[in-house]
mmCIF file of N, CA and C in Angstrom:
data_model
loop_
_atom_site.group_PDB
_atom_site.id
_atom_site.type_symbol
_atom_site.label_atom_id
_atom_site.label_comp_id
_atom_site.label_asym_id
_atom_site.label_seq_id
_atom_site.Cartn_x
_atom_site.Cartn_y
_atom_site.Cartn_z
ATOM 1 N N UNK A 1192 4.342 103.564 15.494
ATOM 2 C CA UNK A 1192 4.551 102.636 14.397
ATOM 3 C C UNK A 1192 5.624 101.608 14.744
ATOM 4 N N UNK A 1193 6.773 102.191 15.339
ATOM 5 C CA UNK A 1193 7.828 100.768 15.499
ATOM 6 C C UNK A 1193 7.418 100.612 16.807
ATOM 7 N N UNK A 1194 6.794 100.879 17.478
ATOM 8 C CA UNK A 1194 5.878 99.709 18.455
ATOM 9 C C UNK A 1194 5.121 98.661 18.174
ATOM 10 N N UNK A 1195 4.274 99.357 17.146
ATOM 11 C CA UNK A 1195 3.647 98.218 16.332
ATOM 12 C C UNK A 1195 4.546 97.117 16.017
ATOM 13 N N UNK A 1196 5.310 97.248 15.126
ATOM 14 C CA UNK A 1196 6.188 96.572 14.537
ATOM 15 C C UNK A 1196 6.899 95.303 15.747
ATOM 16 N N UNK A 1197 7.666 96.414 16.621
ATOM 17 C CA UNK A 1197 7.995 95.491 17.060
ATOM 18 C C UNK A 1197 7.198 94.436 18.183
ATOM 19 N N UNK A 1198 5.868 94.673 18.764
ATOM 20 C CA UNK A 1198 5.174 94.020 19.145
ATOM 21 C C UNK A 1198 4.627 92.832 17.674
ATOM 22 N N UNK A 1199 4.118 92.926 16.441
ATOM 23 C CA UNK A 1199 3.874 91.768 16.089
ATOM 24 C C UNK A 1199 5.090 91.238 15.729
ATOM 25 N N UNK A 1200 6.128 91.921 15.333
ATOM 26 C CA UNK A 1200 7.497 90.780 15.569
ATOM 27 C C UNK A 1200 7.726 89.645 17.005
ATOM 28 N N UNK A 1201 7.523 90.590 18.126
ATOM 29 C CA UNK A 1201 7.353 89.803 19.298
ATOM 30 C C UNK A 1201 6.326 88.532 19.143
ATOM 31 N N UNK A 1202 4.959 88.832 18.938
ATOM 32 C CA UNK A 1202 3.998 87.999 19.125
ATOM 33 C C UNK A 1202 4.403 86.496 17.937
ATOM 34 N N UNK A 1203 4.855 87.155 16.611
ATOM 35 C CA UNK A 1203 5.049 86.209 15.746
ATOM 36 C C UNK A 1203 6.233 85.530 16.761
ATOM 37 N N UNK A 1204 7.302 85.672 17.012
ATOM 38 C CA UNK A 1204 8.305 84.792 17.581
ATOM 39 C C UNK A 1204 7.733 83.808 18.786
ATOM 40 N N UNK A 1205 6.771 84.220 19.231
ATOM 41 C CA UNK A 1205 6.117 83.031 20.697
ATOM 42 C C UNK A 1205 5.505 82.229 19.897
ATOM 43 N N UNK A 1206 4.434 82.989 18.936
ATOM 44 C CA UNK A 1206 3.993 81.712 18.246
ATOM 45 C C UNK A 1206 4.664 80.842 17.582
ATOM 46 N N UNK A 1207 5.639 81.248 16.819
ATOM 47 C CA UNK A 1207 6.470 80.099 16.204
ATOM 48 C C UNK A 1207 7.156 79.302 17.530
ATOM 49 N N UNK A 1208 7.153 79.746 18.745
ATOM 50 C CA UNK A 1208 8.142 79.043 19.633
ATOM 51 C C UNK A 1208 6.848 77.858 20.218
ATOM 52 N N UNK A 1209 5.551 78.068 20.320
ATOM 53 C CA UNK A 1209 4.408 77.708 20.506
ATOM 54 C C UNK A 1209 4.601 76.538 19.565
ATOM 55 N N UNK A 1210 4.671 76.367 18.074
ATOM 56 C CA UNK A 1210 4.518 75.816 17.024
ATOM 57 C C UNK A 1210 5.447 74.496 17.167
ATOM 58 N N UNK A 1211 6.762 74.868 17.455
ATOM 59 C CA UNK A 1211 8.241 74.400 17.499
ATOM 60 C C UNK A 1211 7.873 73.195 18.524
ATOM 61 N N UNK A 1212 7.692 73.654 20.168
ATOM 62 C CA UNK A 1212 7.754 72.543 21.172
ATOM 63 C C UNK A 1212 6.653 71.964 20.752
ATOM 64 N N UNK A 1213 5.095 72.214 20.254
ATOM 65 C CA UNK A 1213 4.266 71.363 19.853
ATOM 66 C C UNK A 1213 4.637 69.576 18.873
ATOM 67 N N UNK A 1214 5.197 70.205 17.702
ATOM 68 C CA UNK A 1214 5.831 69.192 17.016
ATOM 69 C C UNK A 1214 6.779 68.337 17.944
ATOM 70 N N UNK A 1215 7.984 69.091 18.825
ATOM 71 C CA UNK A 1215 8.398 68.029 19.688
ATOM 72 C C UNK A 1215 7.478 67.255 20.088
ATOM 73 N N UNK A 1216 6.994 67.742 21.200
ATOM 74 C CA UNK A 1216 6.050 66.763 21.963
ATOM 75 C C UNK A 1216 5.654 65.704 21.304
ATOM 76 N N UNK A 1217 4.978 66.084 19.940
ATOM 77 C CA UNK A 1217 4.733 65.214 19.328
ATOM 78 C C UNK A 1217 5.131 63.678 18.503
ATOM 79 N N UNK A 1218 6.392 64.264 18.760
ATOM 80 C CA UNK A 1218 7.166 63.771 18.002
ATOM 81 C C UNK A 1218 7.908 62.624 19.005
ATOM 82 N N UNK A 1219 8.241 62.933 20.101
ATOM 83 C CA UNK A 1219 9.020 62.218 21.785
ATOM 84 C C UNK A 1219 7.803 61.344 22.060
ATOM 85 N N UNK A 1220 6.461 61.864 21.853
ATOM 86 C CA UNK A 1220 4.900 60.944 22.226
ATOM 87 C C UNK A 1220 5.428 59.811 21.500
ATOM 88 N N UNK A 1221 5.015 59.833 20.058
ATOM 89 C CA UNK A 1221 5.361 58.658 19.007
ATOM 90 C C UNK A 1221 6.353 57.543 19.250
ATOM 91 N N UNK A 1222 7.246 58.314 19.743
ATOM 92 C CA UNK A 1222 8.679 57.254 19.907
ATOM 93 C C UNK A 1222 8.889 56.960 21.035
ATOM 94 N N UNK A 1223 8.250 57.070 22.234
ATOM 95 C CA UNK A 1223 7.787 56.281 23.110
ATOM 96 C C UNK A 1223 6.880 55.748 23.450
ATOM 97 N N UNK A 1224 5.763 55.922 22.145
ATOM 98 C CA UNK A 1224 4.494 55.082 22.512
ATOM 99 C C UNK A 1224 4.879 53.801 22.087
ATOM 100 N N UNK A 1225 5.931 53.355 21.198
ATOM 101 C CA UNK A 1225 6.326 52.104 20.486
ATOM 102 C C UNK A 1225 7.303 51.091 21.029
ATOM 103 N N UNK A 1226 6.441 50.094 21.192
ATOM 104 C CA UNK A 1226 6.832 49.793 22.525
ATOM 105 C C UNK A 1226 8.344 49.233 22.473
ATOM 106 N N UNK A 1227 8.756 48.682 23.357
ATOM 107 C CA UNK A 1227 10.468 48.501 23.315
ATOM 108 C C UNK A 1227 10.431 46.770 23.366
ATOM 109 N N UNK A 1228 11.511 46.239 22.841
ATOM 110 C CA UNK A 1228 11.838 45.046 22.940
ATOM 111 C C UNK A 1228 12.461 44.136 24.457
ATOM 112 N N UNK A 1229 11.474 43.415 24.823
ATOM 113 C CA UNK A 1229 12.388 42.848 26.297
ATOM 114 C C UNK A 1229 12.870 41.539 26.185
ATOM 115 N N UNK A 1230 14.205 41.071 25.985
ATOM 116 C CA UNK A 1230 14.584 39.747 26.382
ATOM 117 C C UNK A 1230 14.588 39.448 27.505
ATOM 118 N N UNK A 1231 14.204 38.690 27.440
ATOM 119 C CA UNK A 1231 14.778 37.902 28.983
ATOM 120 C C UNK A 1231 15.231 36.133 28.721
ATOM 121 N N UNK A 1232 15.666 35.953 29.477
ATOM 122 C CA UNK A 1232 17.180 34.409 29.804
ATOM 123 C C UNK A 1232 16.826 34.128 31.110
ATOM 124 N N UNK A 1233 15.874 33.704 31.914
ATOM 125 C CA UNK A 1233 15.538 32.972 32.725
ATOM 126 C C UNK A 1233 16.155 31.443 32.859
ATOM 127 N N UNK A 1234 17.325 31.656 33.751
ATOM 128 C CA UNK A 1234 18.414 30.576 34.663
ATOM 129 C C UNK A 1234 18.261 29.962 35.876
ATOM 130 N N UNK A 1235 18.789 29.103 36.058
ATOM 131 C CA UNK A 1235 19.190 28.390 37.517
ATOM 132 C C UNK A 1235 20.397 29.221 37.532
ATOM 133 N N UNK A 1236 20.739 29.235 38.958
ATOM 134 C CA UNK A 1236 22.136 29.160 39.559
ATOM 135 C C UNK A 1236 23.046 28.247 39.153
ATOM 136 N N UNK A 1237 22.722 27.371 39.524
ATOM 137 C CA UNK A 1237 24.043 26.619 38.737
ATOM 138 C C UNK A 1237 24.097 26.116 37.090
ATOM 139 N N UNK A 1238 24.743 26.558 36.122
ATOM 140 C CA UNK A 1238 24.758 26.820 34.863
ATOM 141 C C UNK A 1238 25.261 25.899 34.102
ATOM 142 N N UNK A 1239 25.354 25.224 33.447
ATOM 143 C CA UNK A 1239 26.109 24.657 32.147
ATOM 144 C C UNK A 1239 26.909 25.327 31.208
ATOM 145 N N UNK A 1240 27.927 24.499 30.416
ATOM 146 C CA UNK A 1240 28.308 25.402 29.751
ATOM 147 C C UNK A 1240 27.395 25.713 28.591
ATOM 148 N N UNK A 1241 27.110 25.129 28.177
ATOM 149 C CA UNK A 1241 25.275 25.655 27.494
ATOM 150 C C UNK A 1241 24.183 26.332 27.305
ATOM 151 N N UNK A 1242 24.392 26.520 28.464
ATOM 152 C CA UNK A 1242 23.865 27.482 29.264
ATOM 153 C C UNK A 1242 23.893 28.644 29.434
ATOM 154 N N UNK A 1243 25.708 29.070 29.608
ATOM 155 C CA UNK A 1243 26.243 29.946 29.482
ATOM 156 C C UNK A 1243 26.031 31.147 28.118
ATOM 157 N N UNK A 1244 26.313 29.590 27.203
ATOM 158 C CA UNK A 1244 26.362 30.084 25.623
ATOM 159 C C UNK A 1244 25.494 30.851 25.441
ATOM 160 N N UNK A 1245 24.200 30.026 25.538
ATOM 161 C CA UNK A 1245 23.026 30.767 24.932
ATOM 162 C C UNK A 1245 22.645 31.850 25.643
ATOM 163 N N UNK A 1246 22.729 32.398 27.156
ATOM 164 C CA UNK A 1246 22.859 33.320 27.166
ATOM 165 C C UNK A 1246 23.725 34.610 26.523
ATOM 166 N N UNK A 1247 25.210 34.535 26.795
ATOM 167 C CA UNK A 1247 26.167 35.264 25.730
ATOM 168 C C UNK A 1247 25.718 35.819 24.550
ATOM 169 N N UNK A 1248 25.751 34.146 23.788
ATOM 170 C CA UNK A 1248 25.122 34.482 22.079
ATOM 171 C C UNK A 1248 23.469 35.368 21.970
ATOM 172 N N UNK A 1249 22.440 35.057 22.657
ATOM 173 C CA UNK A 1249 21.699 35.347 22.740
ATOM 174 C C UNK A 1249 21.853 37.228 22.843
ATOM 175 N N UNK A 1250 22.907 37.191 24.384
ATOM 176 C CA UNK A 1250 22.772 38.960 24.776
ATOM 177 C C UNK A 1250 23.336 39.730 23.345
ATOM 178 N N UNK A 1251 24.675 38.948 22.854
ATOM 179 C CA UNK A 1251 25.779 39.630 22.033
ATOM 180 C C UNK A 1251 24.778 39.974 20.460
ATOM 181 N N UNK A 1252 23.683 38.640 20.044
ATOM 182 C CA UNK A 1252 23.347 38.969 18.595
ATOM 183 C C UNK A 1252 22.645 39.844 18.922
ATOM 184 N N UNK A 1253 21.443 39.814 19.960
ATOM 185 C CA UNK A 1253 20.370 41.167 19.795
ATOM 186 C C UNK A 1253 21.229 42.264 20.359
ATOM 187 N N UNK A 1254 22.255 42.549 20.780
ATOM 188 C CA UNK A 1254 22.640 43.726 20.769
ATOM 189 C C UNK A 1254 23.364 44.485 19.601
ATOM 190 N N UNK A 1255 24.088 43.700 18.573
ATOM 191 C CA UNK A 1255 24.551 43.680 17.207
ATOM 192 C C UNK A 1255 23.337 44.223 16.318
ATOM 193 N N UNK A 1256 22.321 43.239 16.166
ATOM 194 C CA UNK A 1256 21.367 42.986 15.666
ATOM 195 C C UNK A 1256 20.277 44.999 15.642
ATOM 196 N N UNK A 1257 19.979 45.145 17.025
ATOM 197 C CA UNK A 1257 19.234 45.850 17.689
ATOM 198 C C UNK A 1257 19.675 46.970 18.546
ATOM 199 N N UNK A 1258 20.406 47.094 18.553
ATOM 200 C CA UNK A 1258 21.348 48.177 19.707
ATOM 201 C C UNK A 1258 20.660 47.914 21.300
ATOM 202 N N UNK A 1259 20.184 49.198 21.094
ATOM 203 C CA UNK A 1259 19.275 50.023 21.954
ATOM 204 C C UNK A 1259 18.212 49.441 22.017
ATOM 205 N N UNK A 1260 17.522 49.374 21.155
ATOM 206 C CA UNK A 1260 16.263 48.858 20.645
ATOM 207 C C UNK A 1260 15.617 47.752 21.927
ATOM 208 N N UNK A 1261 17.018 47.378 22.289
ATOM 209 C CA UNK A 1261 16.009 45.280 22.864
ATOM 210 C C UNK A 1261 17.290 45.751 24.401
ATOM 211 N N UNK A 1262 16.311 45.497 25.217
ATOM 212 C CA UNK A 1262 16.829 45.354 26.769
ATOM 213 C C UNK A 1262 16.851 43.863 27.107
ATOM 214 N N UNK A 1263 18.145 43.435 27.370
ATOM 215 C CA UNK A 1263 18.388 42.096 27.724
ATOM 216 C C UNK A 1263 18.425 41.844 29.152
ATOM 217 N N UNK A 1264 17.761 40.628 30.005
ATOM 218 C CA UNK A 1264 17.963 40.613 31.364
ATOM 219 C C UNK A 1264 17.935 39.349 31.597
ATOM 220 N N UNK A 1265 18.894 38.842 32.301
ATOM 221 C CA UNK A 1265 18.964 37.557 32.578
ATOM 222 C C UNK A 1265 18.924 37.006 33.628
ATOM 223 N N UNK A 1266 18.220 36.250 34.347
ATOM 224 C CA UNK A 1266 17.432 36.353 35.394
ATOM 225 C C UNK A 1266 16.943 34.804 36.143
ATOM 226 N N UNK A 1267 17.497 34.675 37.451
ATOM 227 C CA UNK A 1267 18.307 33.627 38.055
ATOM 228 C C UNK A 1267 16.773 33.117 38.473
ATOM 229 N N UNK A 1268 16.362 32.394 38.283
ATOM 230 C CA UNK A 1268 14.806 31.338 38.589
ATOM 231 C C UNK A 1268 15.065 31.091 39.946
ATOM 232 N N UNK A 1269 15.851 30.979 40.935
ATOM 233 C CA UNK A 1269 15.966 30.724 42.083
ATOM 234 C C UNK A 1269 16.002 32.008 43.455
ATOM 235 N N UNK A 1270 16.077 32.710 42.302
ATOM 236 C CA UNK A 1270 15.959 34.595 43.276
ATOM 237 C C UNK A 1270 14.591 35.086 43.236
ATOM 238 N N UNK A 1271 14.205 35.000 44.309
ATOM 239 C CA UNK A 1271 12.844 35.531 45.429
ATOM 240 C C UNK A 1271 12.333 36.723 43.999
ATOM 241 N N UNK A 1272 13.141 37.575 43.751
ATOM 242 C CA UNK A 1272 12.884 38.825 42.874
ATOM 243 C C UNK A 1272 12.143 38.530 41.444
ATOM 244 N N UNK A 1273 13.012 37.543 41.260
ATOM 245 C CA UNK A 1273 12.291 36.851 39.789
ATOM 246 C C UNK A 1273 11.642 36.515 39.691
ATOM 247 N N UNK A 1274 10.675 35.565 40.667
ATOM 248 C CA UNK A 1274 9.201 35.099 40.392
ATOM 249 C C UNK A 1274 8.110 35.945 40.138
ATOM 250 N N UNK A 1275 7.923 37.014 40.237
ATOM 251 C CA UNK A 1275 6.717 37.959 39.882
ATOM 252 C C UNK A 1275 7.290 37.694 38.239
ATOM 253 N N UNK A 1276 7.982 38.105 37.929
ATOM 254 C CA UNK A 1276 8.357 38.161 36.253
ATOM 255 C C UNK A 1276 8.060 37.141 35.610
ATOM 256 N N UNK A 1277 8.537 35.571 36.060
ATOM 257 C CA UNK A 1277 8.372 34.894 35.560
ATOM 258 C C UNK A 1277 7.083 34.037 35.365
ATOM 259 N N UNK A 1278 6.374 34.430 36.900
ATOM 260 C CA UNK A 1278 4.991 34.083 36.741
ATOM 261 C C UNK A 1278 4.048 35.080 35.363
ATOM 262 N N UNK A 1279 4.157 36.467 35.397
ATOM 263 C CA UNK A 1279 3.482 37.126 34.650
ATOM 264 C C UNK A 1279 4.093 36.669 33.057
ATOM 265 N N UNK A 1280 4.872 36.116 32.797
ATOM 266 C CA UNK A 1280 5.697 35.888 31.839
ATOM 267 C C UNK A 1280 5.367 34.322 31.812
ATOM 268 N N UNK A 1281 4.566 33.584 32.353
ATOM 269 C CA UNK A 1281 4.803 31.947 32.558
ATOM 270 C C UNK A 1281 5.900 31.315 31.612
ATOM 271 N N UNK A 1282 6.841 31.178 32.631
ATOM 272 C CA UNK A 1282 7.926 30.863 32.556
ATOM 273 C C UNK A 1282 8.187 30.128 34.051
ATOM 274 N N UNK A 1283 8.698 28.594 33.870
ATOM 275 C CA UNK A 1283 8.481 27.683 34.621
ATOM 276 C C UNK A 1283 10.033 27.447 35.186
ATOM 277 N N UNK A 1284 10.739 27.530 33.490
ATOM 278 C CA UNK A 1284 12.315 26.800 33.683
ATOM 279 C C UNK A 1284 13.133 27.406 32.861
ATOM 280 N N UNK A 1285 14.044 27.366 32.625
ATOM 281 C CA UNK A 1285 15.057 27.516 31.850
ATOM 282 C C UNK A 1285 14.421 27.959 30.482
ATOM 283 N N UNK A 1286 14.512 29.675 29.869
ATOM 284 C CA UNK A 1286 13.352 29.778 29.166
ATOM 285 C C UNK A 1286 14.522 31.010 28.535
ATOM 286 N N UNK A 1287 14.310 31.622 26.834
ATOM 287 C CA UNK A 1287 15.204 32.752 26.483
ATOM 288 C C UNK A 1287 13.815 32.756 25.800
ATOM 289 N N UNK A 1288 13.512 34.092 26.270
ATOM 290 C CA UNK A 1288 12.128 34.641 25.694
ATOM 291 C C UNK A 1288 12.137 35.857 25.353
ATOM 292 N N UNK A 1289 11.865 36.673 23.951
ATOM 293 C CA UNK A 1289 11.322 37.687 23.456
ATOM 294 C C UNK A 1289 10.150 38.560 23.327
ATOM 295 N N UNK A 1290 10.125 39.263 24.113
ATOM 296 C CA UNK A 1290 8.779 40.135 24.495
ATOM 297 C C UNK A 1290 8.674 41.708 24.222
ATOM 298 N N UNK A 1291 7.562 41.942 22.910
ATOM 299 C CA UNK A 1291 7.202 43.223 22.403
ATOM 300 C C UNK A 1291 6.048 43.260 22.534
ATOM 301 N N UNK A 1292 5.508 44.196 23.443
ATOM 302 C CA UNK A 1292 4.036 44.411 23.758
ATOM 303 C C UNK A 1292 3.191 43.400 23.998
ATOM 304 N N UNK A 1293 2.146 42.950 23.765
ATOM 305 C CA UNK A 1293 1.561 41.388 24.033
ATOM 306 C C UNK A 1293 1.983 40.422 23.209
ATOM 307 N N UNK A 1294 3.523 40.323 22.641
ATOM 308 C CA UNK A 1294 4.000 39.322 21.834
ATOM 309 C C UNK A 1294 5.017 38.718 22.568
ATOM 310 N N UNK A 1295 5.127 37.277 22.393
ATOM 311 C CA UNK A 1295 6.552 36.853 22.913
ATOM 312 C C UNK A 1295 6.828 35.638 21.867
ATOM 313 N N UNK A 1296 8.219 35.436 22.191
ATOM 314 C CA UNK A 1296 8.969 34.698 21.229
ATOM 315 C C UNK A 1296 9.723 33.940 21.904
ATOM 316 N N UNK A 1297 9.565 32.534 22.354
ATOM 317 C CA UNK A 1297 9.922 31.294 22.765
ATOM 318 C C UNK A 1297 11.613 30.580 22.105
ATOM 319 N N UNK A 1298 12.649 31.355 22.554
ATOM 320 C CA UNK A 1298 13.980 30.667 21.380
ATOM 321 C C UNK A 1298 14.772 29.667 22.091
ATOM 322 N N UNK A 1299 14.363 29.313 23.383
ATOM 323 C CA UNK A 1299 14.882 28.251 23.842
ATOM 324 C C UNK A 1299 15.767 27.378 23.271
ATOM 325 N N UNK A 1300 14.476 26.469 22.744
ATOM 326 C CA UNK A 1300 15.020 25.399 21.584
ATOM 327 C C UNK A 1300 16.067 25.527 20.629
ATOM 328 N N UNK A 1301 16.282 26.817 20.238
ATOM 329 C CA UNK A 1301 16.820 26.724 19.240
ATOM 330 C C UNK A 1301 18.192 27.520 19.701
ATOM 331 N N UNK A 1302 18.389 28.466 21.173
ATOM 332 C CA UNK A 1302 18.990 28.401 21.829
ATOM 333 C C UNK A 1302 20.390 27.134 22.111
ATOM 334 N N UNK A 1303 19.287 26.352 22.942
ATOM 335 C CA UNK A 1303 19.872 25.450 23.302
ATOM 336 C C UNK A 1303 21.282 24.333 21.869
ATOM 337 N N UNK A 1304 20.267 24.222 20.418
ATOM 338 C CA UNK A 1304 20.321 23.603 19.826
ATOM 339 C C UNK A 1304 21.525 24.433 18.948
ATOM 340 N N UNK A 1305 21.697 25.632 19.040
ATOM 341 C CA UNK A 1305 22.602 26.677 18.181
ATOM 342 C C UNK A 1305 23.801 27.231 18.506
ATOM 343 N N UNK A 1306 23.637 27.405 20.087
ATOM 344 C CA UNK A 1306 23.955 28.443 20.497
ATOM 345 C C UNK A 1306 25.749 28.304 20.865
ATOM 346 N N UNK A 1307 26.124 26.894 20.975
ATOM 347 C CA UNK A 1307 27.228 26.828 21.178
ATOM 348 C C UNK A 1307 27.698 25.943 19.465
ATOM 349 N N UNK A 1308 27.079 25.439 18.882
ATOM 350 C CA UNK A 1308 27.611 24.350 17.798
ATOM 351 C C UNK A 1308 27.665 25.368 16.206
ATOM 352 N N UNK A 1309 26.560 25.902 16.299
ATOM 353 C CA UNK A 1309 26.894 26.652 15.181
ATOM 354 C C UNK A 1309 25.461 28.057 15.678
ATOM 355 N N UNK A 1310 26.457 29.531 16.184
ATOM 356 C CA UNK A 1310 25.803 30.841 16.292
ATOM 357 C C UNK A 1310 25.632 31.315 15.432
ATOM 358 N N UNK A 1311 26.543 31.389 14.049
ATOM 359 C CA UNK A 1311 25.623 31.991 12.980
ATOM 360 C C UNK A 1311 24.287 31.429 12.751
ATOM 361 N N UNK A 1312 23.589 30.578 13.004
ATOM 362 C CA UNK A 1312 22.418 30.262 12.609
ATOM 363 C C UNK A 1312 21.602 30.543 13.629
ATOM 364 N N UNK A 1313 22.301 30.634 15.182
ATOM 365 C CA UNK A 1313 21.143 30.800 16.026
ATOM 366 C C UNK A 1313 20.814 32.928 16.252
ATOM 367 N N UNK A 1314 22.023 33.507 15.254
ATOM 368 C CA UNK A 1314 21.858 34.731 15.126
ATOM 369 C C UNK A 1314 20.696 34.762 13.831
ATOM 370 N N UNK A 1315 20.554 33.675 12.966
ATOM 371 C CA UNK A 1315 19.817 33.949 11.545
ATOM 372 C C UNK A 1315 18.104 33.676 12.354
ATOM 373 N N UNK A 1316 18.253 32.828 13.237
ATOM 374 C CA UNK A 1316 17.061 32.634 13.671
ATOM 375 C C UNK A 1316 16.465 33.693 15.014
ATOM 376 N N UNK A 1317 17.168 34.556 15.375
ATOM 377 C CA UNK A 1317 17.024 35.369 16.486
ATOM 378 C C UNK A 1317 16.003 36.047 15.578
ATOM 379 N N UNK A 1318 17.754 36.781 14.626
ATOM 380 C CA UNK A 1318 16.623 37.974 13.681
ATOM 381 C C UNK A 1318 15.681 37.724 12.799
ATOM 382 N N UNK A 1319 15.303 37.152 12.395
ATOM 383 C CA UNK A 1319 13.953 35.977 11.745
ATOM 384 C C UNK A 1319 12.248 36.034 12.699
ATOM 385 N N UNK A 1320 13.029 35.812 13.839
ATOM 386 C CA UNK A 1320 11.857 35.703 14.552
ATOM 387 C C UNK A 1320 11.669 37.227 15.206
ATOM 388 N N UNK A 1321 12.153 37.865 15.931
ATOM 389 C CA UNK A 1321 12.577 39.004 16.071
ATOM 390 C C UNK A 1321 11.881 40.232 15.626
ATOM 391 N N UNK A 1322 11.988 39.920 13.958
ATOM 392 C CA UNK A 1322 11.556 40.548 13.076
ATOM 393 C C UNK A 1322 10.258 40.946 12.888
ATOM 394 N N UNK A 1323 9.931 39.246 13.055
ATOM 395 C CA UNK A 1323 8.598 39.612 12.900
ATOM 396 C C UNK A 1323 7.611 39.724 14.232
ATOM 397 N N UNK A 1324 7.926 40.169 15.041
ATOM 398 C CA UNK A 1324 7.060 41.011 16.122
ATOM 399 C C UNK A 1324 6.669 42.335 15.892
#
């Protein structure tokens, strides 16, 4: 009798341990099937101070903004390494682009136009656009 016992005590404990890593799995699947946020800041070597900015402002709001969430990379148009990226990315020139799964988000312009004169707005327009990917 307490063989019994303690064999379906045994068997019940694997299955619940069976039960337990299932839901993980499940659960680690989900939250890496979704895909992740990629910036990228495609530069020349030689920089402006403008240049500078909108990179900075650009790295500093989506990391405020997003933590973890958005991988920022900024990435010199004149390095051998970068052209695969930027071709698959067509990206020609001087470009701050937002990319979630087959979406991208073009902030250049508004980069350029924000980024040193007034950043609260080019942070209102990051997360604006951002958002809606």
């Amino acid at each position: 009798m307490n063989k019994l016992i303690f064999l379906s005590f045994a068997l019940f404990c694997i299955m619940g341990s069976f039960t337990v890593s299932a839901q993980t799995a499940k659960k680690e699947t989900a939250a890496s099937a979704a895909p992740m946020i990629e910036a990228y800041y495609f530069h020349n070597t030689a920089r402006c101070v403008t240049c500078r900015a909108v990179e900075e402002e650009a790295k500093a709001d989506l990391q405020s903004l997003y933590g973890n969430q958005v991988v920022f990379k900024s990435l010199d148009l004149e390095d051998k390494a970068t052209k695969p990226i930027a071709k698959k990315l067509e990206v020609s020139g001087q470009t701050l682009l937002v990319v979630k799964g087959s979406k991208k988000v073009n902030l250049t312009n508004e980069g350029f136009m924000y980024a040193r004169t007034n950043p609260k707005k080019f942070k209102e327009i990051i997360k604006e656009k951002v958002d809606a990917l």
